[in-house]
mmCIF file of C-alpha atoms in Angstrom:
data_model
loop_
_atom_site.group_PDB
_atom_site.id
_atom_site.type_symbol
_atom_site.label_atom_id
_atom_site.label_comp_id
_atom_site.label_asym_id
_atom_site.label_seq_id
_atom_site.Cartn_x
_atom_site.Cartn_y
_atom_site.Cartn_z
ATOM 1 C CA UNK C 1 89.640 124.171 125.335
ATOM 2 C CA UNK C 2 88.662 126.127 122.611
ATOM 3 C CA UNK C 3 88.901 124.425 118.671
ATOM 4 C CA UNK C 4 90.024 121.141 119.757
ATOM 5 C CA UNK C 5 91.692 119.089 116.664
ATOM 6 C CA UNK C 6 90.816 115.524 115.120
ATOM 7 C CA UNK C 7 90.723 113.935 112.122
ATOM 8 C CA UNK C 8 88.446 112.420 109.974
ATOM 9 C CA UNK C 9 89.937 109.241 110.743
ATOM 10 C CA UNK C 10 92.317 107.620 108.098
ATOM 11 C CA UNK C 11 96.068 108.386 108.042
ATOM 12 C CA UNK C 12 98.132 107.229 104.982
ATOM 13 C CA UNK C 13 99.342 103.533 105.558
ATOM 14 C CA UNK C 14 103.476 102.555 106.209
ATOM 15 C CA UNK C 15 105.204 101.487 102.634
ATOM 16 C CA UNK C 16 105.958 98.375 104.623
ATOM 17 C CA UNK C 17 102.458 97.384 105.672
ATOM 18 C CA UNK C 18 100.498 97.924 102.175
ATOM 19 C CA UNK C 19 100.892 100.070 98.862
ATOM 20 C CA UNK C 20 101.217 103.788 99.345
ATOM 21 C CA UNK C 21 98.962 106.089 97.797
ATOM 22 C CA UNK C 22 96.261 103.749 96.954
ATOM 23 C CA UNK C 23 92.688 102.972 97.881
ATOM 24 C CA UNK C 24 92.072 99.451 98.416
ATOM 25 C CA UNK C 25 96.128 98.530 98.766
ATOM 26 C CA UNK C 26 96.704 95.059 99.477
ATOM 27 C CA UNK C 27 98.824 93.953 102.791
ATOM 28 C CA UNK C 28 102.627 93.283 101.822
ATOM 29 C CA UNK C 29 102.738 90.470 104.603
ATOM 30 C CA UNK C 30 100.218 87.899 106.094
ATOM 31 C CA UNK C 31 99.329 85.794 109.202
ATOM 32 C CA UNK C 32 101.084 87.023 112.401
ATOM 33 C CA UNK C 33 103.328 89.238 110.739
ATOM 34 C CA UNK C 34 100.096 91.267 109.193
ATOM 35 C CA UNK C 35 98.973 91.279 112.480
ATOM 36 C CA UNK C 36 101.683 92.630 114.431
ATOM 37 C CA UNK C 37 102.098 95.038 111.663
ATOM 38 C CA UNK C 38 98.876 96.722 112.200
ATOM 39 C CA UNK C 39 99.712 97.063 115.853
ATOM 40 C CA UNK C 40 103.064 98.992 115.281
ATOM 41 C CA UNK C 41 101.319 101.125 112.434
ATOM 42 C CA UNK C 42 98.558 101.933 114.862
ATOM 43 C CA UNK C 43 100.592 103.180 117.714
ATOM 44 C CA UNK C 44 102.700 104.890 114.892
ATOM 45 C CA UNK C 45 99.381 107.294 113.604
ATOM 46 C CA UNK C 46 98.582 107.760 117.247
ATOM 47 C CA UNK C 47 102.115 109.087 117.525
ATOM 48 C CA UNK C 48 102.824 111.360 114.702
ATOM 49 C CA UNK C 49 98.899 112.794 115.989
ATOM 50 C CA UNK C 50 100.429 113.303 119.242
ATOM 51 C CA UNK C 51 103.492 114.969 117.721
ATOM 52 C CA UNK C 52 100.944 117.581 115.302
ATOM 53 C CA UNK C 53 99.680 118.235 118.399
ATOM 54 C CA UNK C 54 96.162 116.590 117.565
ATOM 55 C CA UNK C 55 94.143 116.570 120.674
ATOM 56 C CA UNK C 56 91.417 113.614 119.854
ATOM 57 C CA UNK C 57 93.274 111.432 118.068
ATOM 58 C CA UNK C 58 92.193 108.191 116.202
ATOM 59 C CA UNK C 59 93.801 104.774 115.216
ATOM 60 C CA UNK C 60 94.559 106.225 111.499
ATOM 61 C CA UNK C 61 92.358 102.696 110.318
ATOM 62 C CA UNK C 62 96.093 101.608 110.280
ATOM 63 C CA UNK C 63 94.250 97.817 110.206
ATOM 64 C CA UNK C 64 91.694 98.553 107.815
ATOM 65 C CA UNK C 65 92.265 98.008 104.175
ATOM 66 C CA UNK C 66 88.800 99.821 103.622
ATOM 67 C CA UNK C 67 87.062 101.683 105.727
ATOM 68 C CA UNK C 68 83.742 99.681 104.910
ATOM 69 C CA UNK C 69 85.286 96.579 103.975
ATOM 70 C CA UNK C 70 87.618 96.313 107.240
ATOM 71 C CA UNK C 71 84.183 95.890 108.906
ATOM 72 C CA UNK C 72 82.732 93.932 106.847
ATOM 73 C CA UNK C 73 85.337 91.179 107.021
ATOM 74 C CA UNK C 74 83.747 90.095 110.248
ATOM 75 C CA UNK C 75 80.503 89.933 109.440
ATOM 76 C CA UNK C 76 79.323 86.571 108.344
ATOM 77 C CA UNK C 77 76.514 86.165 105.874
ATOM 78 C CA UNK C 78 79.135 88.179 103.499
ATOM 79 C CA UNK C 79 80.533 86.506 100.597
ATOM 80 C CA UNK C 80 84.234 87.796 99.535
ATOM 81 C CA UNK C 81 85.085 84.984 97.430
ATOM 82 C CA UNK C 82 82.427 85.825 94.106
ATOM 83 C CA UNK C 83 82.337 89.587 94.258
ATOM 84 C CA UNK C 84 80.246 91.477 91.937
ATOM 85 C CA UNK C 85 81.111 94.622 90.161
ATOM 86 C CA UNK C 86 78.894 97.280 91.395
ATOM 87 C CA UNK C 87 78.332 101.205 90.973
ATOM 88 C CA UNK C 88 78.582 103.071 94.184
ATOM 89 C CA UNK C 89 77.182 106.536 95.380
ATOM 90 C CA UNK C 90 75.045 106.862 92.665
ATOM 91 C CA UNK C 91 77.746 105.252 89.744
ATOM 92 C CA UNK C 92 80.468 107.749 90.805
ATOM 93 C CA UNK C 93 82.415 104.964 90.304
ATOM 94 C CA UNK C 94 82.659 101.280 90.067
ATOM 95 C CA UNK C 95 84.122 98.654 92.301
ATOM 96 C CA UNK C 96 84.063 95.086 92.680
ATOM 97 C CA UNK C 97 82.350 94.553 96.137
ATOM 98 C CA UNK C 98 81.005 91.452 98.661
ATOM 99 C CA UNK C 99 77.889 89.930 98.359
ATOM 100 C CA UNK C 100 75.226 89.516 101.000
ATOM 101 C CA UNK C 101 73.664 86.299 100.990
ATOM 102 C CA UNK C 102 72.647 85.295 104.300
ATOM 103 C CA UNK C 103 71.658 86.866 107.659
ATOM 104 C CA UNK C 104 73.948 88.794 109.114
ATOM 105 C CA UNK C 105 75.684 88.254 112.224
ATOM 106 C CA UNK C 106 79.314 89.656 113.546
ATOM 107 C CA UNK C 107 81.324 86.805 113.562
ATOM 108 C CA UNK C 108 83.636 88.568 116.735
ATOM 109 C CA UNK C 109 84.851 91.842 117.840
ATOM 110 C CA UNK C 110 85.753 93.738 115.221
ATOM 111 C CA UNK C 111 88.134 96.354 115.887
ATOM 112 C CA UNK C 112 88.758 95.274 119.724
ATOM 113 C CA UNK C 113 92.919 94.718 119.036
ATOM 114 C CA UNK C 114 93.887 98.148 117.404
ATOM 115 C CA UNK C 115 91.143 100.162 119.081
ATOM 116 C CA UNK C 116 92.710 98.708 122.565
ATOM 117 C CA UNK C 117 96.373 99.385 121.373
ATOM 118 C CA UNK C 118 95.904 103.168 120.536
ATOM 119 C CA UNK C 119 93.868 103.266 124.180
ATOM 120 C CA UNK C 120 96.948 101.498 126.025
ATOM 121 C CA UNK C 121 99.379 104.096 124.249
ATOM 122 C CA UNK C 122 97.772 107.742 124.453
ATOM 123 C CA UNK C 123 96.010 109.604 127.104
ATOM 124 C CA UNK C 124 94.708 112.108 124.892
ATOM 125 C CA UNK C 125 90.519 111.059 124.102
ATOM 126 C CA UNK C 126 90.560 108.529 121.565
ATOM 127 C CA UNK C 127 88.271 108.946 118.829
ATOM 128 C CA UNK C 128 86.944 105.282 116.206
ATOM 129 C CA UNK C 129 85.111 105.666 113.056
ATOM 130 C CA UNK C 130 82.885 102.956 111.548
ATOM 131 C CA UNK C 131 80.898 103.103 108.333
ATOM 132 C CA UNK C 132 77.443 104.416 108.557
ATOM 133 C CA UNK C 133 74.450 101.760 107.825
ATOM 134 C CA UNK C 134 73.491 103.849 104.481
ATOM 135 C CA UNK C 135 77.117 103.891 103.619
ATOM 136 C CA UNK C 136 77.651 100.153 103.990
ATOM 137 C CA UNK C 137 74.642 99.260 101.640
ATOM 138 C CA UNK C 138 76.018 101.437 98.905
ATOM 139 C CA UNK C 139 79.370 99.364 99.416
ATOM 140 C CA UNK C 140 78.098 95.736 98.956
ATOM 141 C CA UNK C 141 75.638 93.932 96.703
ATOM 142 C CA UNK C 142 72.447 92.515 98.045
ATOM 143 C CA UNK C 143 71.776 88.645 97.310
ATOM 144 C CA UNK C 144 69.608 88.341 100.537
ATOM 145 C CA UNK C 145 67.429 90.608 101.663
ATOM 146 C CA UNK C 146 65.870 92.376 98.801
ATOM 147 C CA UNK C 147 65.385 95.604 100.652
ATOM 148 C CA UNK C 148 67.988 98.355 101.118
ATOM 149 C CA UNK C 149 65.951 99.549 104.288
ATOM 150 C CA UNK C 150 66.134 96.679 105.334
ATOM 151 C CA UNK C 151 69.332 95.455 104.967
ATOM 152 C CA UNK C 152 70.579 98.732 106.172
ATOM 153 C CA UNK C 153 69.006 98.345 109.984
ATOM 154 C CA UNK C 154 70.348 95.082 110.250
ATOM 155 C CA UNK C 155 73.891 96.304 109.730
ATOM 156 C CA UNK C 156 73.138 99.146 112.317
ATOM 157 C CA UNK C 157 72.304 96.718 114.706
ATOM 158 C CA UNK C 158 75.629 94.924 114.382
ATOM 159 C CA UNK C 159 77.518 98.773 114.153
ATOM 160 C CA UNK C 160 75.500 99.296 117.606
ATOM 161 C CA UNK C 161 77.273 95.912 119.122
ATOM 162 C CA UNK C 162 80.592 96.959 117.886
ATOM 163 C CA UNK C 163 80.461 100.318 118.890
ATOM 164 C CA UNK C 164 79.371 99.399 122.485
ATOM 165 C CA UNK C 165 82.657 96.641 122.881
ATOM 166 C CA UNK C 166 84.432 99.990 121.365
ATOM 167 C CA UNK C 167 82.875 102.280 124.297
ATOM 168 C CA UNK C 168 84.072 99.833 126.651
ATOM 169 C CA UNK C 169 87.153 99.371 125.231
ATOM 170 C CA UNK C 170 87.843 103.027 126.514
ATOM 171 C CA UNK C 171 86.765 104.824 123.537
ATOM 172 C CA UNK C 172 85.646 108.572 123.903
ATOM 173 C CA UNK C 173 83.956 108.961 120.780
ATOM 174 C CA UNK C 174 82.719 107.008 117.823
ATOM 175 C CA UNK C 175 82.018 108.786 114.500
ATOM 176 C CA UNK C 176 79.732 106.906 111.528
ATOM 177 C CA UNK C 177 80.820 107.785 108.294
ATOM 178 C CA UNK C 178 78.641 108.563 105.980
ATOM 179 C CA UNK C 179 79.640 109.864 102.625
ATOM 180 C CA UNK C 180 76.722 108.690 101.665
ATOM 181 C CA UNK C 181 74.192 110.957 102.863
ATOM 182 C CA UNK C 182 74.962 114.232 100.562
ATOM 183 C CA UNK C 183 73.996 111.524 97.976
ATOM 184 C CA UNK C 184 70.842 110.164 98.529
ATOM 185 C CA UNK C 185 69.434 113.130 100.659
ATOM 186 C CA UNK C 186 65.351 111.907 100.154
ATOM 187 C CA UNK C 187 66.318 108.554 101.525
ATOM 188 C CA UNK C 188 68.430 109.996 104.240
ATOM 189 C CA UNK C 189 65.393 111.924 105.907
ATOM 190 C CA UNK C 190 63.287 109.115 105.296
ATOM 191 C CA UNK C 191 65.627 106.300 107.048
ATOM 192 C CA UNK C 192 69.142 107.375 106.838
ATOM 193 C CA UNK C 193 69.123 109.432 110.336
ATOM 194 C CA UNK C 194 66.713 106.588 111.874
ATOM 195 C CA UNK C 195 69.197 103.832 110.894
ATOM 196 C CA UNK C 196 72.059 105.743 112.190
ATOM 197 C CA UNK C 197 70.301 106.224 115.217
ATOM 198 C CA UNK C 198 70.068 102.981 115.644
ATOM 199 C CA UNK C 199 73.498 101.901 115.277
ATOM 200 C CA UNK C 200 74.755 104.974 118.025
ATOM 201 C CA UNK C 201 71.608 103.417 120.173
ATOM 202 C CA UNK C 202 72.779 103.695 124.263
ATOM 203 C CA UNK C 203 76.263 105.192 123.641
ATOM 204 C CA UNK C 204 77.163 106.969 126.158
ATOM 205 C CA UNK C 205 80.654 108.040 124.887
ATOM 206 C CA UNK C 206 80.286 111.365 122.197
ATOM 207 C CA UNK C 207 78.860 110.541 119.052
ATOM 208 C CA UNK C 208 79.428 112.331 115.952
ATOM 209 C CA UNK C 209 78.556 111.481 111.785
ATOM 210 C CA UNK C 210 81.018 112.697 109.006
ATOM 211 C CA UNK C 211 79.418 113.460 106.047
ATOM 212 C CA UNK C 212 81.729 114.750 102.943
ATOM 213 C CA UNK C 213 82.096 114.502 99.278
ATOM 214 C CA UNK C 214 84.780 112.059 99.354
ATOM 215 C CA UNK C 215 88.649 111.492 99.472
ATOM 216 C CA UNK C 216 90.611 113.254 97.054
ATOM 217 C CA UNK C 217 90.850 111.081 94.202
ATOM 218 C CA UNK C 218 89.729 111.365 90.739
ATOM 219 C CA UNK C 219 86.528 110.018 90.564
ATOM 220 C CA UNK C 220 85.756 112.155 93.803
ATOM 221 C CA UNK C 221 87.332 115.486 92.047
ATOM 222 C CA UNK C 222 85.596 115.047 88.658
ATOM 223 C CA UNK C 223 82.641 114.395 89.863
ATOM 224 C CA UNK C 224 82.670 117.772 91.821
ATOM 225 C CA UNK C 225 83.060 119.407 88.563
ATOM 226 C CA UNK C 226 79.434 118.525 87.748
ATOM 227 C CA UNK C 227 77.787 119.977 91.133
ATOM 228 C CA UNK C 228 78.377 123.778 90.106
ATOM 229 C CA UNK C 229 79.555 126.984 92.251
ATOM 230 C CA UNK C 230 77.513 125.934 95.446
ATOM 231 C CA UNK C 231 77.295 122.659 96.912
ATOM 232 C CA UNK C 232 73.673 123.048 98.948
ATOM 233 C CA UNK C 233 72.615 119.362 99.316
ATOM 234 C CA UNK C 234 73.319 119.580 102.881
ATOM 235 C CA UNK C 235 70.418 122.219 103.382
ATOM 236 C CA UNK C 236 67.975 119.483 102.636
ATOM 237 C CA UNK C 237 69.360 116.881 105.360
ATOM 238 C CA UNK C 238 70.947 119.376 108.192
ATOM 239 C CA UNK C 239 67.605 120.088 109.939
ATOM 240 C CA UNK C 240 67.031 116.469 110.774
ATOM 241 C CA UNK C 241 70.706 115.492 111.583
ATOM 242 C CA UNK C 242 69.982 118.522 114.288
ATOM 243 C CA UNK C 243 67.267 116.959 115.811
ATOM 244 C CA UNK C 244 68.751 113.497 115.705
ATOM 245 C CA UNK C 245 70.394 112.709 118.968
ATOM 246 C CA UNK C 246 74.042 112.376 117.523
ATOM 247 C CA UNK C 247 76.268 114.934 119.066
ATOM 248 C CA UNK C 248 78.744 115.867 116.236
ATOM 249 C CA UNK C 249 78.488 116.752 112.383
ATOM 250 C CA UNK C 250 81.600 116.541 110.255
ATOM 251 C CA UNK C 251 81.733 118.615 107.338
ATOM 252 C CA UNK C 252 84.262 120.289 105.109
ATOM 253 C CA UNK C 253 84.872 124.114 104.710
ATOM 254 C CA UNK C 254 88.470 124.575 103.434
ATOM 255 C CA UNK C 255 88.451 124.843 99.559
ATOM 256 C CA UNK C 256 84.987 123.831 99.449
ATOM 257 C CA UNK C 257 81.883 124.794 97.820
ATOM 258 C CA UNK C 258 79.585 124.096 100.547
ATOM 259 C CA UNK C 259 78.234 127.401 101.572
ATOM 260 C CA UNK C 260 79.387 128.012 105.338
ATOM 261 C CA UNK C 261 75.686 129.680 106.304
ATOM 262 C CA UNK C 262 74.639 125.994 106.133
ATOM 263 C CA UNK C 263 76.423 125.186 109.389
ATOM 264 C CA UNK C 264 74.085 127.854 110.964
ATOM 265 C CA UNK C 265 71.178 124.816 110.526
ATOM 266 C CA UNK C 266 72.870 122.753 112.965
ATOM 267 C CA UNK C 267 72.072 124.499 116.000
ATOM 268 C CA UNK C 268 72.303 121.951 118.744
ATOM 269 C CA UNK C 269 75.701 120.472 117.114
ATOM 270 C CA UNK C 270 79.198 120.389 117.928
ATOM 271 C CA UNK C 271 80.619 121.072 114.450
ATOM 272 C CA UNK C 272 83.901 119.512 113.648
ATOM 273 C CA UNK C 273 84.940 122.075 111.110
ATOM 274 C CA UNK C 274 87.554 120.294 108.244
ATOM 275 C CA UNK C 275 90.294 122.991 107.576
ATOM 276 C CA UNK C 276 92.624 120.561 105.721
ATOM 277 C CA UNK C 277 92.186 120.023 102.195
ATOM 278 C CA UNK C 278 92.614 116.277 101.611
ATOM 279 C CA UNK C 279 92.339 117.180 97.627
ATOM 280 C CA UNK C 280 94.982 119.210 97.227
ATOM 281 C CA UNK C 281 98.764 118.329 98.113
ATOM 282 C CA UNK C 282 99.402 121.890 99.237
ATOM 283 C CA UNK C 283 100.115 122.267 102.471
ATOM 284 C CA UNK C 284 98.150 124.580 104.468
ATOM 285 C CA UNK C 285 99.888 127.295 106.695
ATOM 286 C CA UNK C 286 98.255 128.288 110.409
ATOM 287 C CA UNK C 287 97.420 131.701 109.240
ATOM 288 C CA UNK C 288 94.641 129.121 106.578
ATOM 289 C CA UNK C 289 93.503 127.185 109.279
ATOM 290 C CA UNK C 290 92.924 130.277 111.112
ATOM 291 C CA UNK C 291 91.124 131.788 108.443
ATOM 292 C CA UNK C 292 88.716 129.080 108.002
ATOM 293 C CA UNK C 293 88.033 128.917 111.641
ATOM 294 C CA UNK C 294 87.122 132.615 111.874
ATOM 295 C CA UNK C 295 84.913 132.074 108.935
ATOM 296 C CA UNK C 296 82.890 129.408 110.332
ATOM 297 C CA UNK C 297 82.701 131.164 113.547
ATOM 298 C CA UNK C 298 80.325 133.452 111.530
ATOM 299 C CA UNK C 299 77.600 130.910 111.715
ATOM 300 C CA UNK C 300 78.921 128.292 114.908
ATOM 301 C CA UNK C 301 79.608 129.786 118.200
ATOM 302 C CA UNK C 302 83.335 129.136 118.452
ATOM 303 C CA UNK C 303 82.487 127.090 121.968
ATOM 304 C CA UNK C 304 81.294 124.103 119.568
ATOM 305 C CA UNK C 305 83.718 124.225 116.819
ATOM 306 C CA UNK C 306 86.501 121.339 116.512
ATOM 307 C CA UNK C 307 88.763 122.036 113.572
ATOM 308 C CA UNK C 308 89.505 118.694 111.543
ATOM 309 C CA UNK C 309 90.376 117.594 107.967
ATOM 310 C CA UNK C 310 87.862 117.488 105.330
ATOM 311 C CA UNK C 311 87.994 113.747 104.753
ATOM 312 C CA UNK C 312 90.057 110.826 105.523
ATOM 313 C CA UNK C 313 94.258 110.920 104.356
ATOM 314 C CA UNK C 314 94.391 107.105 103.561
ATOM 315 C CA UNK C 315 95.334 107.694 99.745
ATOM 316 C CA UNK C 316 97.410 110.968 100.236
ATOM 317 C CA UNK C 317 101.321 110.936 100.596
ATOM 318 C CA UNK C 318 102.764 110.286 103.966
ATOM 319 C CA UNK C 319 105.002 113.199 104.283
ATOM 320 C CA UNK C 320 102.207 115.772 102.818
ATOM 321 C CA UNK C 321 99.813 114.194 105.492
ATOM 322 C CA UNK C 322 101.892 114.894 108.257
ATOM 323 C CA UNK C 323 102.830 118.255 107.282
ATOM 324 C CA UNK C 324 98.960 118.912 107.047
ATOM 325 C CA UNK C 325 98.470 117.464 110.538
ATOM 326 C CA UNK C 326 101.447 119.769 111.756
ATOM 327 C CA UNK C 327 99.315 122.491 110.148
ATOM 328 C CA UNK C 328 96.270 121.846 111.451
ATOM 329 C CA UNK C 329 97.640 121.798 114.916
ATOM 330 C CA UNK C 330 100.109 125.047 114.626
ATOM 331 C CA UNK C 331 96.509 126.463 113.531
ATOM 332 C CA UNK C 332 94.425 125.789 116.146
ATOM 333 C CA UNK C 333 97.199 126.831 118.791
ATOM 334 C CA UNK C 334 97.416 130.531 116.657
ATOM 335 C CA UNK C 335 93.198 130.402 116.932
ATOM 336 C CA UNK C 336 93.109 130.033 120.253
ATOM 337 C CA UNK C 337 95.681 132.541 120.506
ATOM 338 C CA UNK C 338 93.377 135.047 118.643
ATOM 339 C CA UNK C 339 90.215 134.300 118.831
ATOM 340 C CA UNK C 340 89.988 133.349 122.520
#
């Protein structure tokens, strides 16, 4: 099939499960009604996918409060009861965060209960994200190991045990976010790519890494402001991601000021193409999505484009979300139609 859809990975989060429209919501209920909860919101994103006619869909982190932090909270050697305040990618903005202060070790499966309900409810391929290693270490405070590097390739070796359970769990693809790379771009050719690597390490199942410049929230827009008319720091970190074994780059081109001849330096890479502006609350039409498509066909044969959304939906509105995802399916159908 030609432009298959996805999504980043997050989907806005049921009024009744936490607060809407907010990063970092709290749960509204606890104990075995939390957990059931996250169960009926999972099969509910896998759903309303379905329904947009989203062919790889994912779990919409319906059981994730964060999408580092929902990892984290099985890791032990993690303290959440002193958090520090911390500055993440590079001070964008603070937050208060964990503490690592003791070897880490995953305490259990991680994501084995809502990764296996959105596998016993869809037959479509069933894509999981996790946090990348680099990602993770800009997300939590070091009282341990007194080395990023470090401490970064001993969370990709715990990623790597979750994300084979996932594989086996049914799981078609896992994707490693990290937001983090079009941050630190000297690091990430010196031990970004080898850390994530590490933590995609014997997968079998497709692999992919979504890199962006964040959700659509303030800190994210303002700081945008500062990074002019052309947004190039991927040229500096694309060549290596293409000779990295990972199978899939993630990247956004609707309403974006990353220069689209940049996807011509991932030449051995599935490119999952975002189309869906998770910054703005206007709601794309097929004849956009189209649009976007044909103009990234100018530097990816169309045969390894997957149109997406630029980042993950968790803080957006529900009903704009699923409009979006409506779009973003009507829009592949009418490229397919076209383009074929």
């Amino acid at each position: 099939m030609l432009f298959p859809t996805t999504i980043a990975g997050s989907l806005p989060k049921p009024e009744w499960l936490a607060e809407p429209n907010t990063l970092w919501a709290p749960w509204k209920l606890q104990g075995a009604e939390l957990t059931n909860a996250k169960r009926d919101a999972t099969l509910l994103a896998v759903k309303i996918q379905e329904d947009a006619g989203i062919d790889i869909v994912t779990e919409g982190e319906q059981a994730r409060q964060h999408f580092v932090h929902g990892f984290l909270e099985r890791v032990e050697g993690i303290d959440f009861a002193h958090k520090v305040e911390m500055g993440i990618r590079n001070d964008r903005y603070k937050a208060m965060v964990p503490q690592v202060v003791a070897p880490l070790k995953l305490k259990s499966r991680v994501h084995a209960d809502e990764a296996r309900a959105a596998r016993g409810h869809t037959t479509r391929k069933l894509k999981f994200t996790m946090p990348g290693p680099m990602t993770i270490i800009d997300t939590i405070a070091d009282n341990f190991y007194g080395d990023r590097v470090k401490m970064a390739f001993a969370f990709a070796d715990l990623l790597n045990e979750e994300a084979k359970a996932l594989q086996a769990d049914g799981v078609d693809m896992i994707q490693f976010d990290e937001p983090a790379f079009n941050v630190y771009m000297s690091e990430v050719n010196e031990w970004g790519i080898e850390a994530l690597t590490r933590a995609a390490k014997g997968l079998t199942c497709q692999t992919a890494v979504h890199i962006c410049y964040g959700y659509g929230i303030k800190a994210n827009t303002d700081w945008k402001e500062t990074l002019g008319t052309e947004w190039r720091q991927y040229e500096q970190i694309f060549p290596a991601i293409d000779a990295s074994p990972i199978q899939q780059v993630a990247i956004e081109c609707r309403n974006s000021h990353v220069p689209l001849e940049l996807l011509g330096l991932l030449k051995n890479k599935v490119v999952q193409a975002g189309v869906i502006d998770v910054a703005s609350d206007t709601v794309e039409t097929p004849e956009d999505v189209v649009k976007v498509i044909e103009a990234v066909m100018k530097f990816v044969p169309k045969e390894r484009i997957t149109a997406t959304t630029n980042c993950g939906m968790a803080p957006m509105r529900r009903d704009i979300a699923e409009a979006k995802l409506r779009a973003l399916g009507a829009g592949a159908k009418l490229a397919r139609e076209k383009l074929a």
